[in-house]
Short mmCIF file of C-alpha atoms in Angstrom, two decimals:
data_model
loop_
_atom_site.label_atom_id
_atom_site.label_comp_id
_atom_site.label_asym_id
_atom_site.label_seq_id
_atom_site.Cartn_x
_atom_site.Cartn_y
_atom_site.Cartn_z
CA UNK A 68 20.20 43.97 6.14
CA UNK A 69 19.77 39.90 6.40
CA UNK A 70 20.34 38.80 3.07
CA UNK A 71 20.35 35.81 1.73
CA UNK A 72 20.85 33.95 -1.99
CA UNK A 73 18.13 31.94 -1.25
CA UNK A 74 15.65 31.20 0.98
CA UNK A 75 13.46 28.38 2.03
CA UNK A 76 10.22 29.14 4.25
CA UNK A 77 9.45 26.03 5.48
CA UNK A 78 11.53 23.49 7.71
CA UNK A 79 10.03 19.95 7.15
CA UNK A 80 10.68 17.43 4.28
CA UNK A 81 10.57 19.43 1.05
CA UNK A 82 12.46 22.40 2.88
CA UNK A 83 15.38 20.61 3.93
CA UNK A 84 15.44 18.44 0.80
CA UNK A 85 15.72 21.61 -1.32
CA UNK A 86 18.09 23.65 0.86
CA UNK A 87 20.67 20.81 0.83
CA UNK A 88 20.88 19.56 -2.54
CA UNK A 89 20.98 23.48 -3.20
CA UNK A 90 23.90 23.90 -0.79
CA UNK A 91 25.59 21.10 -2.61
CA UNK A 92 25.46 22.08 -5.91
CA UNK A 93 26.69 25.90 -5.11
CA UNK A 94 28.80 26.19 -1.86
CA UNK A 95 29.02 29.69 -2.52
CA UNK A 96 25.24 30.91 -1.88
CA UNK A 97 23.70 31.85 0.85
CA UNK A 98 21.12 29.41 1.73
CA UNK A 99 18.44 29.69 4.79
CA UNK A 100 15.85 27.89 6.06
CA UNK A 101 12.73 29.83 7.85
CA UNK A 102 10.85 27.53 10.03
CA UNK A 103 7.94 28.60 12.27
CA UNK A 104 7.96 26.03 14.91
CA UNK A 105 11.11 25.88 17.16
CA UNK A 106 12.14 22.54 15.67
CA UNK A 107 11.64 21.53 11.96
CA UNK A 108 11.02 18.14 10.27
CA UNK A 109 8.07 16.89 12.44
CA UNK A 110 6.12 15.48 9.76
CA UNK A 111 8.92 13.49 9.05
CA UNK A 112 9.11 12.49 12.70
CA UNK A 113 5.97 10.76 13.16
CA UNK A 114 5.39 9.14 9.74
CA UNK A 115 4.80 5.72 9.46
CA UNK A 116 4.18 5.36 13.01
CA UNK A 117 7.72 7.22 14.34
CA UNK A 118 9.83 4.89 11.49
CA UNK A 119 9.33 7.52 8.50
CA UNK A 120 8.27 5.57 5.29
CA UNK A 121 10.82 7.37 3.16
CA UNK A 122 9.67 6.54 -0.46
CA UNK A 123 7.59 3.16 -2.06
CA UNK A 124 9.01 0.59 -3.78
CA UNK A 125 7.50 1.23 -7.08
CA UNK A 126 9.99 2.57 -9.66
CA UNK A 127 7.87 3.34 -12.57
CA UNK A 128 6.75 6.67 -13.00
CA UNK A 129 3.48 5.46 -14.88
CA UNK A 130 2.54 3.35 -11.79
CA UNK A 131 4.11 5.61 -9.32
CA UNK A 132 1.81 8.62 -10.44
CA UNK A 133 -1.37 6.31 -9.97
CA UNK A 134 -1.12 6.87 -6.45
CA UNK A 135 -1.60 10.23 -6.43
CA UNK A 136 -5.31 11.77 -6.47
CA UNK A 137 -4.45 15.00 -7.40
CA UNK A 138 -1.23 15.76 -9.80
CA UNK A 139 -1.18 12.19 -11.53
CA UNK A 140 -0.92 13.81 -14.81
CA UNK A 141 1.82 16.72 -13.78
CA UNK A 142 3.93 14.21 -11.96
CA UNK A 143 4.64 11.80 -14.72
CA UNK A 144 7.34 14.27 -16.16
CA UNK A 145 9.15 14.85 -12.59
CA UNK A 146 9.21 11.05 -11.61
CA UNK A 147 11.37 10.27 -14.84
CA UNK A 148 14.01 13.23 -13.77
CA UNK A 149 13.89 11.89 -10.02
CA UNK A 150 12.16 8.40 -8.65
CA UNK A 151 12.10 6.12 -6.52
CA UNK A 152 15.48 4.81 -7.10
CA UNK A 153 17.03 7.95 -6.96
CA UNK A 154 15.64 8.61 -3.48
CA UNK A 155 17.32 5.67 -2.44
CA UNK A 156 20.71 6.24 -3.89
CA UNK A 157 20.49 9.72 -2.54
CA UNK A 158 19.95 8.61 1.21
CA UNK A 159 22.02 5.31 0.95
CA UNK A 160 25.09 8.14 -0.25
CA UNK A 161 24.62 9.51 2.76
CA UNK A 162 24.90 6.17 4.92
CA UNK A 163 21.28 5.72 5.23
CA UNK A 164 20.02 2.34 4.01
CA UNK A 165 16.43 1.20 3.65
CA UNK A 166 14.68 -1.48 3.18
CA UNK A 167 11.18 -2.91 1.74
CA UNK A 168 8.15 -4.15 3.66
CA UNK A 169 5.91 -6.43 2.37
CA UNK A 170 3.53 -3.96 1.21
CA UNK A 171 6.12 -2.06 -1.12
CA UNK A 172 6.83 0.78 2.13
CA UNK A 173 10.29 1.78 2.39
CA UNK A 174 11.74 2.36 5.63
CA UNK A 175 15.61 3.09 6.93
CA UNK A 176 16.49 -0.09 8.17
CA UNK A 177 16.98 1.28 11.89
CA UNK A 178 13.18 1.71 11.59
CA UNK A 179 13.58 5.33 13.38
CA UNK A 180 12.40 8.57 11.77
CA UNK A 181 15.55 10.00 13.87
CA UNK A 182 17.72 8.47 11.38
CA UNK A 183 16.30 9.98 8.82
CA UNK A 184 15.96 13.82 10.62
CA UNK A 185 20.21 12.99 11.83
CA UNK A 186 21.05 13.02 7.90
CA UNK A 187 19.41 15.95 7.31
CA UNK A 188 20.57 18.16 9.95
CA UNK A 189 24.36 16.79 9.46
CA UNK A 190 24.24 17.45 5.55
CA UNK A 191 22.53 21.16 6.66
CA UNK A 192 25.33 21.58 8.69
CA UNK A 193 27.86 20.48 6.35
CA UNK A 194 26.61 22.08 3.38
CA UNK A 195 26.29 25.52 5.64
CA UNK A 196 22.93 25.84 5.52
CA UNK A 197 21.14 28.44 7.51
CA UNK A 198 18.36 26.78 10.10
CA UNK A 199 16.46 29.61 11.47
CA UNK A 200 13.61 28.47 14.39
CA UNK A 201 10.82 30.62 15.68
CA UNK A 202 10.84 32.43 12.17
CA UNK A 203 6.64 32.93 11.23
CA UNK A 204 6.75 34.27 7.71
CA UNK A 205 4.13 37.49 8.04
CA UNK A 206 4.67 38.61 4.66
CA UNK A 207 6.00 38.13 1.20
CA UNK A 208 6.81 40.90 -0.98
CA UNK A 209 7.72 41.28 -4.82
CA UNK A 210 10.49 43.47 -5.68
CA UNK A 211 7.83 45.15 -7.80
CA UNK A 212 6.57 46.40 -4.17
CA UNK A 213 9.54 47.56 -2.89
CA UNK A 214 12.62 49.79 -3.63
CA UNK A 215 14.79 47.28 -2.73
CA UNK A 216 15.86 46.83 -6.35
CA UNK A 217 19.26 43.79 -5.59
CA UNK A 218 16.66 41.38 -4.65
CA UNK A 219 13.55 39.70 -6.18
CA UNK A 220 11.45 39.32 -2.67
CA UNK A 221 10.90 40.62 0.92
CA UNK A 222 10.12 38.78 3.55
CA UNK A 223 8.98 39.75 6.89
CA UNK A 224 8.80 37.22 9.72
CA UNK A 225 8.38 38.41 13.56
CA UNK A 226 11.81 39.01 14.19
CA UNK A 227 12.23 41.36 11.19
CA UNK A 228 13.05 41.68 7.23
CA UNK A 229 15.00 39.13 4.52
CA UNK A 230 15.69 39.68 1.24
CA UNK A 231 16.54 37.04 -1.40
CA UNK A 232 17.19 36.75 -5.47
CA UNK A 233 14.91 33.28 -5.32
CA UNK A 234 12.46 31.56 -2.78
CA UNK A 235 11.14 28.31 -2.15
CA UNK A 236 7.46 27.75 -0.51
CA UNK A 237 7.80 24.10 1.10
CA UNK A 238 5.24 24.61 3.85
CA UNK A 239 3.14 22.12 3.33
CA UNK A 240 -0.77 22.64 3.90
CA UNK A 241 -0.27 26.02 5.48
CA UNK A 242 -3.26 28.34 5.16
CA UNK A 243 -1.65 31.38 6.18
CA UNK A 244 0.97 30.94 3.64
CA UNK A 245 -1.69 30.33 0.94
CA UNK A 246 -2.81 33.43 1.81
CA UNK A 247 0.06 34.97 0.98
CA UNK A 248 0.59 33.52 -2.03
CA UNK A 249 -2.92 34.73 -3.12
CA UNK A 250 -1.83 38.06 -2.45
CA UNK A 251 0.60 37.58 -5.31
CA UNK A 252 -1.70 36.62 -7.71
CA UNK A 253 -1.64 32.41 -7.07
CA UNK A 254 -5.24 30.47 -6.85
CA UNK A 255 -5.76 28.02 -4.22
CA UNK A 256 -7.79 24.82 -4.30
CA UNK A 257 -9.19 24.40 -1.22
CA UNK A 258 -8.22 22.64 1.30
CA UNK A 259 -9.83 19.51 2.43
CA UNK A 260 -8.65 16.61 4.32
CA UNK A 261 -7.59 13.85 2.47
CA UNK A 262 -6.52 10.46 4.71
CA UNK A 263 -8.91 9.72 6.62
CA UNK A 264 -10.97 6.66 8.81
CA UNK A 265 -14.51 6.56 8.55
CA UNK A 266 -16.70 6.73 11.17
CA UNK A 267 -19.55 4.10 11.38
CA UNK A 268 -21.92 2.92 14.35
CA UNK A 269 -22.89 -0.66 13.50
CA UNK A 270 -23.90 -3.81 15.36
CA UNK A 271 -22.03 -5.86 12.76
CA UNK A 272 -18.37 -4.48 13.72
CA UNK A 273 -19.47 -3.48 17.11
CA UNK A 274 -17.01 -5.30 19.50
CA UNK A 275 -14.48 -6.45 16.96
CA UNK A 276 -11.86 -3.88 16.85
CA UNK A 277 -8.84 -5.43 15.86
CA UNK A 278 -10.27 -7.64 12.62
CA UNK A 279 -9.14 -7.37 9.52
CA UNK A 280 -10.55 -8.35 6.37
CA UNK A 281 -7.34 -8.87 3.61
CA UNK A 282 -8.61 -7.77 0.52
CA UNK A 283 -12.15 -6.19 0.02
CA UNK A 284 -14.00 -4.01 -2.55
CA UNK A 285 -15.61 -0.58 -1.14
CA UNK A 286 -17.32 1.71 -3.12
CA UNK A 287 -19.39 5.09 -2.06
CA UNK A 288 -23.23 4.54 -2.88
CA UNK A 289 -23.56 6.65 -5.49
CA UNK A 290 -20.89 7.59 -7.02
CA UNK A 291 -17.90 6.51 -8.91
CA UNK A 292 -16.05 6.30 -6.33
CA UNK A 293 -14.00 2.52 -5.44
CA UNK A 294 -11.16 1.39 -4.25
CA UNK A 295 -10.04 -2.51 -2.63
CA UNK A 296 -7.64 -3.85 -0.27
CA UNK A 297 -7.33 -4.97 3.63
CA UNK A 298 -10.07 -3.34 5.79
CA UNK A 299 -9.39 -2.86 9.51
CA UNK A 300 -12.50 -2.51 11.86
CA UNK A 301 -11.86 0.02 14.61
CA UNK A 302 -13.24 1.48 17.65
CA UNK A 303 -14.81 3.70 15.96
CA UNK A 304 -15.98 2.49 12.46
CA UNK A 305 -13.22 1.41 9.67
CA UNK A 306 -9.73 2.12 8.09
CA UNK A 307 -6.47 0.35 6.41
CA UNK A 308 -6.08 0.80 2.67
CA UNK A 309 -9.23 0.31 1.02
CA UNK A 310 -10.64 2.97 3.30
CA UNK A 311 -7.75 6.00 2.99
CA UNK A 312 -7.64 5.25 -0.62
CA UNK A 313 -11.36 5.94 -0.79
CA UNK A 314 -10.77 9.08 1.44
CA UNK A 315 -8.19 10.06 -0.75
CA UNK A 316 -9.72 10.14 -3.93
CA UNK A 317 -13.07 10.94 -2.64
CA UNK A 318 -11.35 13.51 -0.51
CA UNK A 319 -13.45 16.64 -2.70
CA UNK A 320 -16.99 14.71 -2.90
CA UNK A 321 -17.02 13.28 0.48
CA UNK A 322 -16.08 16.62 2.18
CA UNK A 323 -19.24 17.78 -0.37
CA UNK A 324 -21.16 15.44 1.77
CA UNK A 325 -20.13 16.24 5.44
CA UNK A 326 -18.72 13.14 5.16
CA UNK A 327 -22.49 11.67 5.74
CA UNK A 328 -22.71 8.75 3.01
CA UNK A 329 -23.43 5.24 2.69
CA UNK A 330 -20.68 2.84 1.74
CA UNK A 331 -21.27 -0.45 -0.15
CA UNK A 332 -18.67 -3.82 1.04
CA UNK A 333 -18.04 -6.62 -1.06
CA UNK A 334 -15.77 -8.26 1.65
CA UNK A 335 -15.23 -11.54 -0.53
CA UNK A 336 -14.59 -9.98 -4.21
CA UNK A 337 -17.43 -12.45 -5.71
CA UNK A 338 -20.62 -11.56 -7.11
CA UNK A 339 -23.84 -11.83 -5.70
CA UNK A 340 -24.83 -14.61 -7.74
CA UNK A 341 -21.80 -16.55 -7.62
CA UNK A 342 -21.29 -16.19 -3.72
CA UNK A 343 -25.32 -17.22 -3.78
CA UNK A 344 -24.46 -21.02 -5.91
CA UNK A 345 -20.73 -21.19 -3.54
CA UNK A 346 -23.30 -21.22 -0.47
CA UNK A 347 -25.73 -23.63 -2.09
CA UNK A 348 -22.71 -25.91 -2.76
CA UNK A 349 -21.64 -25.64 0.97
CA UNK A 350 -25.29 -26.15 2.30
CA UNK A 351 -24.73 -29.85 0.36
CA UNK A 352 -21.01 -30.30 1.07
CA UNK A 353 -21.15 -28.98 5.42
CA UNK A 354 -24.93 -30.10 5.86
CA UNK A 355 -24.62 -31.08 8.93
CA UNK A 356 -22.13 -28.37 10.53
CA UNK A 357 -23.76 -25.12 12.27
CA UNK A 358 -22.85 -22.19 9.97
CA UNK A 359 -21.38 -20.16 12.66
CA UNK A 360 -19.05 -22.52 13.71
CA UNK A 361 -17.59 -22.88 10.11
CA UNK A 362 -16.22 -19.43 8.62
CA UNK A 363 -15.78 -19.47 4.53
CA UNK A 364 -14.43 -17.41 2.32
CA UNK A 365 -11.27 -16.66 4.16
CA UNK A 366 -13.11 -14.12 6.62
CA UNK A 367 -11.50 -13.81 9.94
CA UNK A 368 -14.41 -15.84 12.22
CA UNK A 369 -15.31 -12.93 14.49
CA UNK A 370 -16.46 -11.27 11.27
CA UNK A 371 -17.61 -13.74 9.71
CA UNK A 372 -19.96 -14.66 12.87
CA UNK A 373 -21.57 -10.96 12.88
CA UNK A 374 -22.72 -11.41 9.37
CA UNK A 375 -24.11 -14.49 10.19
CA UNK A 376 -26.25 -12.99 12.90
CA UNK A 377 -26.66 -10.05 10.25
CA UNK A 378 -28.32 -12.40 8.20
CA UNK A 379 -30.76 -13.77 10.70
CA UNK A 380 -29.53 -17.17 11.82
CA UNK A 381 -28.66 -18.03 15.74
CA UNK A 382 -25.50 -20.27 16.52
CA UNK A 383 -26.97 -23.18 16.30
CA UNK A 384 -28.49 -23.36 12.15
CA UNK A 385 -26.85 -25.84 10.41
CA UNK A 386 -26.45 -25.79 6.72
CA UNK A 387 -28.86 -28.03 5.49
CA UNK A 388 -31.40 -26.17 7.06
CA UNK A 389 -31.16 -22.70 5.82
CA UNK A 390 -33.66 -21.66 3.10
CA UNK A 391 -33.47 -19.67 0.54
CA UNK A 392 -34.31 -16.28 2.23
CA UNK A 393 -31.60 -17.03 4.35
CA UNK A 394 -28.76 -17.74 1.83
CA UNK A 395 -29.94 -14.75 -0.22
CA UNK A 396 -29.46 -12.43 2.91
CA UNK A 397 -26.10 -14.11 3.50
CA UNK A 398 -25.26 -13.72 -0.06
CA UNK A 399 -25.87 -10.13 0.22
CA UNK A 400 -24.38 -9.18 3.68
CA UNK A 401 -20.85 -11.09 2.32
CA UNK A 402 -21.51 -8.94 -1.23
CA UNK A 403 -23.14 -6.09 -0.97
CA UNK A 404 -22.86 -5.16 2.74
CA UNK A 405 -24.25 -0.69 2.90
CA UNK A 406 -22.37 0.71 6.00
CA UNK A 407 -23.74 3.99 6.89
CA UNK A 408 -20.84 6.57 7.41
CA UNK A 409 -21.15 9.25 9.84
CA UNK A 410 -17.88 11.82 10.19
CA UNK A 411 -14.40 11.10 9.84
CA UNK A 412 -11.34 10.67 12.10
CA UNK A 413 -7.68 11.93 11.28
CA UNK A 414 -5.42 8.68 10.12
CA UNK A 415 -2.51 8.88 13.01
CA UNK A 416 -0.66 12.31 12.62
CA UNK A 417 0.38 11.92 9.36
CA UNK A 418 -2.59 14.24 8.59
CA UNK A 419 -2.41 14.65 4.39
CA UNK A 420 -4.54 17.85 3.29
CA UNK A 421 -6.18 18.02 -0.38
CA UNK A 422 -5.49 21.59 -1.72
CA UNK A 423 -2.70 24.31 -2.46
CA UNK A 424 -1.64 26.18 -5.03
CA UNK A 425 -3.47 25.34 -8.49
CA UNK A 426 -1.30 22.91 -10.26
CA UNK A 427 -1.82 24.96 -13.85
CA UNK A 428 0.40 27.50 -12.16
CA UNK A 429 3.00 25.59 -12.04
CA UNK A 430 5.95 24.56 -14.20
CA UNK A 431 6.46 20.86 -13.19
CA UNK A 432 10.23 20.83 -15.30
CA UNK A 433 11.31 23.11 -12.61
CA UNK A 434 8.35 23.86 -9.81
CA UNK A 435 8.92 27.32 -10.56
CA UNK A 436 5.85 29.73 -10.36
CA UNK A 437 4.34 30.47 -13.95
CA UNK A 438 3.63 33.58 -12.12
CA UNK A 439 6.86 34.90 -11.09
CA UNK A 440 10.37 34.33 -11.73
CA UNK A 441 12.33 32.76 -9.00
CA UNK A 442 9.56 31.60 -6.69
CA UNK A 443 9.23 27.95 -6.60
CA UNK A 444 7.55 25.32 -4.82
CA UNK A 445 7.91 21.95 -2.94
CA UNK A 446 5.91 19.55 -1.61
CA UNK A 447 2.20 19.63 -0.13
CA UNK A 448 2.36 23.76 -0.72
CA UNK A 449 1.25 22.60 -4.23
CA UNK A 450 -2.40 20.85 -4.86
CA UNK A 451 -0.90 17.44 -5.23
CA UNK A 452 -1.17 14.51 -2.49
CA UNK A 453 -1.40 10.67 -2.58
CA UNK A 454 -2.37 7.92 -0.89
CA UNK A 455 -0.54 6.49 2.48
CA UNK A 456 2.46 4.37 2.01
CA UNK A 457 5.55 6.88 0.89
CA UNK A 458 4.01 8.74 -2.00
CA UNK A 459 3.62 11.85 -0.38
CA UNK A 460 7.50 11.70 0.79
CA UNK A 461 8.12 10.92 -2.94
CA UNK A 462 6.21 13.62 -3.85
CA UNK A 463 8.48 16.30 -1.69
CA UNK A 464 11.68 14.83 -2.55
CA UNK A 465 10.90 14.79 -6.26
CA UNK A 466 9.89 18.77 -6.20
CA UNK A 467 12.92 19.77 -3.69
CA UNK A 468 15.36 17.98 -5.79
CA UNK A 469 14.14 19.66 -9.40
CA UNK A 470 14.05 22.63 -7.48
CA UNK A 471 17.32 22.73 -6.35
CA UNK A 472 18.31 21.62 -10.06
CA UNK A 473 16.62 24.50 -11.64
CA UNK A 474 17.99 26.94 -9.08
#
């Protein structure tokens, strides 16, 4: 019989996380990871563009958990037992240092996601923990199912039966595995995709892939729905922050809409009426100067020339002659510019799904199932997920670690 103390189904962030710090605190269980693929930890691999941004550099709870659409509220509790800074301390420990970007994304300072997989397969190794490729879960069983009365579950993969006294679920957005769990009783949110780039055909960011505008307002016509911060204009419509935030809290309403909706840009952060009297002032002040030629507001120029022709001037208008019809439209496309979105495209590989196991089942002290005794959870398994820039790293190591604390 393959027995084990624990085990761990699922070989990426959370998995590892949890086996180790397990391993650690009792050298004298048996501790296995089941992984599916036949290498683990590829999440991890390509994040942050093949660097893996590790954590954020935000260490309050209250502001960490505002970066998280969906478990904000059952977070709050976890990030003051294990944050930001304990991330660091806990990699740095094991001779991996990081460092901070500009924009608050922590890194490992040789910028290599390899770095960050080495330390986890060395401290596996060290700590005697069981890696186990190729190993599909099939099926989970209760001990209420079976006569095997020593342990608390069954599990079947294709290579045959394991029994443990406690398992951990850190598969991430796996839809076979939520299957499983609602077969013992768990409800599943579900799934959606959450970070994504929206898709928009328009002749004012058609042939300027490549621009970015550094701090915008977007919101989702209507709806509630807002967020701000650099744009990027693609190939193939928009993305950067203030796009995958949007996606990320509108992740449930937009997939409502087929992701068909009409966006709203304020690409200057100034009202309507105010940007209307700053362009009156600048008709005075750059009279003679052709509007084209002269980009305001901090826009980048190729922009800033498309919503020029947007608002129906040629290259050669000159201040002092536009008229009021023409300021007004300028006004608007600067303010209020409606981009038509039509479909979505996946944000690099670091594909983040909206969904999981419902977060009222869940005791956030420990991640345990409220369901059943010794069956926890880590990471994306669980209906929580968070913007890009770390949080959904934070998010795994946070669960793995009061996991392995509880166990």
């Amino acid at each position: 019989m393959n027995v084990k103390d624990i085990i761990i189904i699922g070989g990426g962030a959370a998995g590892f996380f949890a086996a180790i710090n397990i391993a650690e605190r009792h050298p004298n269980l048996k501790v296995a990871i089941l992984e599916r693929g036949k290498e683990g930890l590829q999440k991890v691999k390509v994040s942050g563009g093949g660097r893996c941004n590790v954590t954020h550099a935000e260490f309050v709870p209250s502001e960490l958990v505002l970066n998280y659409p969906r478990g904000e509220k059952e977070l709050l509790g976890p990030f003051h037992q294990f944050m930001t800074g304990d991330t660091i301390e806990w990699f740095e420990k094991r001779g991996v240092m990081l460092k901070i970007e500009d924009d608050g994304r922590m890194f490992p300072i040789t910028d290599s996601s390899q770095t960050i997989i080495d330390c986890f397969l060395n401290e596996a190794k060290k700590h005697k923990v069981e890696v186990l490729y190729n190993e599909s879960v099939k099926q989970i069983a209760l001990r209420d199912d079976t006569n095997d009365v020593d342990h608390h579950f069954k599990v079947e993969t294709q290579s045959g039966l394991f029994y443990c006294n406690k398992l951990v679920i850190a598969t991430g957005s796996n839809p076979k595995i939520w299957k499983l769990l609602e077969g013992l009783g768990h409800s599943i949110s579900p799934a959606v995709p959450s970070l994504f780039t929206f898709n928009i055909k328009d002749d004012r960011i058609k042939d300027i892939p490549g621009v970015v505008a550094q701090n915008v307002e977007v919101k989702v016509v209507g709806s509630e729905l807002f967020s701000e911060g650099p744009l990027l204009i693609t190939h193939v419509g928009m993305s950067a922050p203030a796009i995958l935030k949007l996606s990320a809290y509108g992740a449930i309403e937009l997939a409502k809409r087929d992701y068909k909706f009409e966006i709203e840009i304020n690409f200057i952060k100034q009202s309507f009426d105010d940007c209307l009297e700053n362009l009156k002032n600048l008709k005075q002040e750059l009279a003679k100067k052709t509007v084209f030629k002269s980009a305001q507001f901090d826009l980048p120029k190729r922009l800033w020339h498309k919503l020029i022709q947007a608002s129906g001037m040629d290259q050669e208008t000159r201040w002092a002659d536009l008229n009021r019809h023409q300021l007004e439209n300028l006004s608007s496309q600067l303010t209020q510019a409606v981009f038509q979105v039509d479909g979505k495209s996946t944000f690099k590989e670091e594909f983040v799904t909206a969904g999981g196991v419902e977060l009222k089942e869940v005791n956030f002290k420990t991640f345990e199932s409220k369901l059943h005794k010794n069956l926890y959870f880590a990471g994306e398994v669980i209906n929580v997920d968070a913007v890009t820039g770390g949080f959904n790293f934070q998010n795994a190591w946070t669960g793995a670690y009061l996991v392995s604390k509880a166990i």
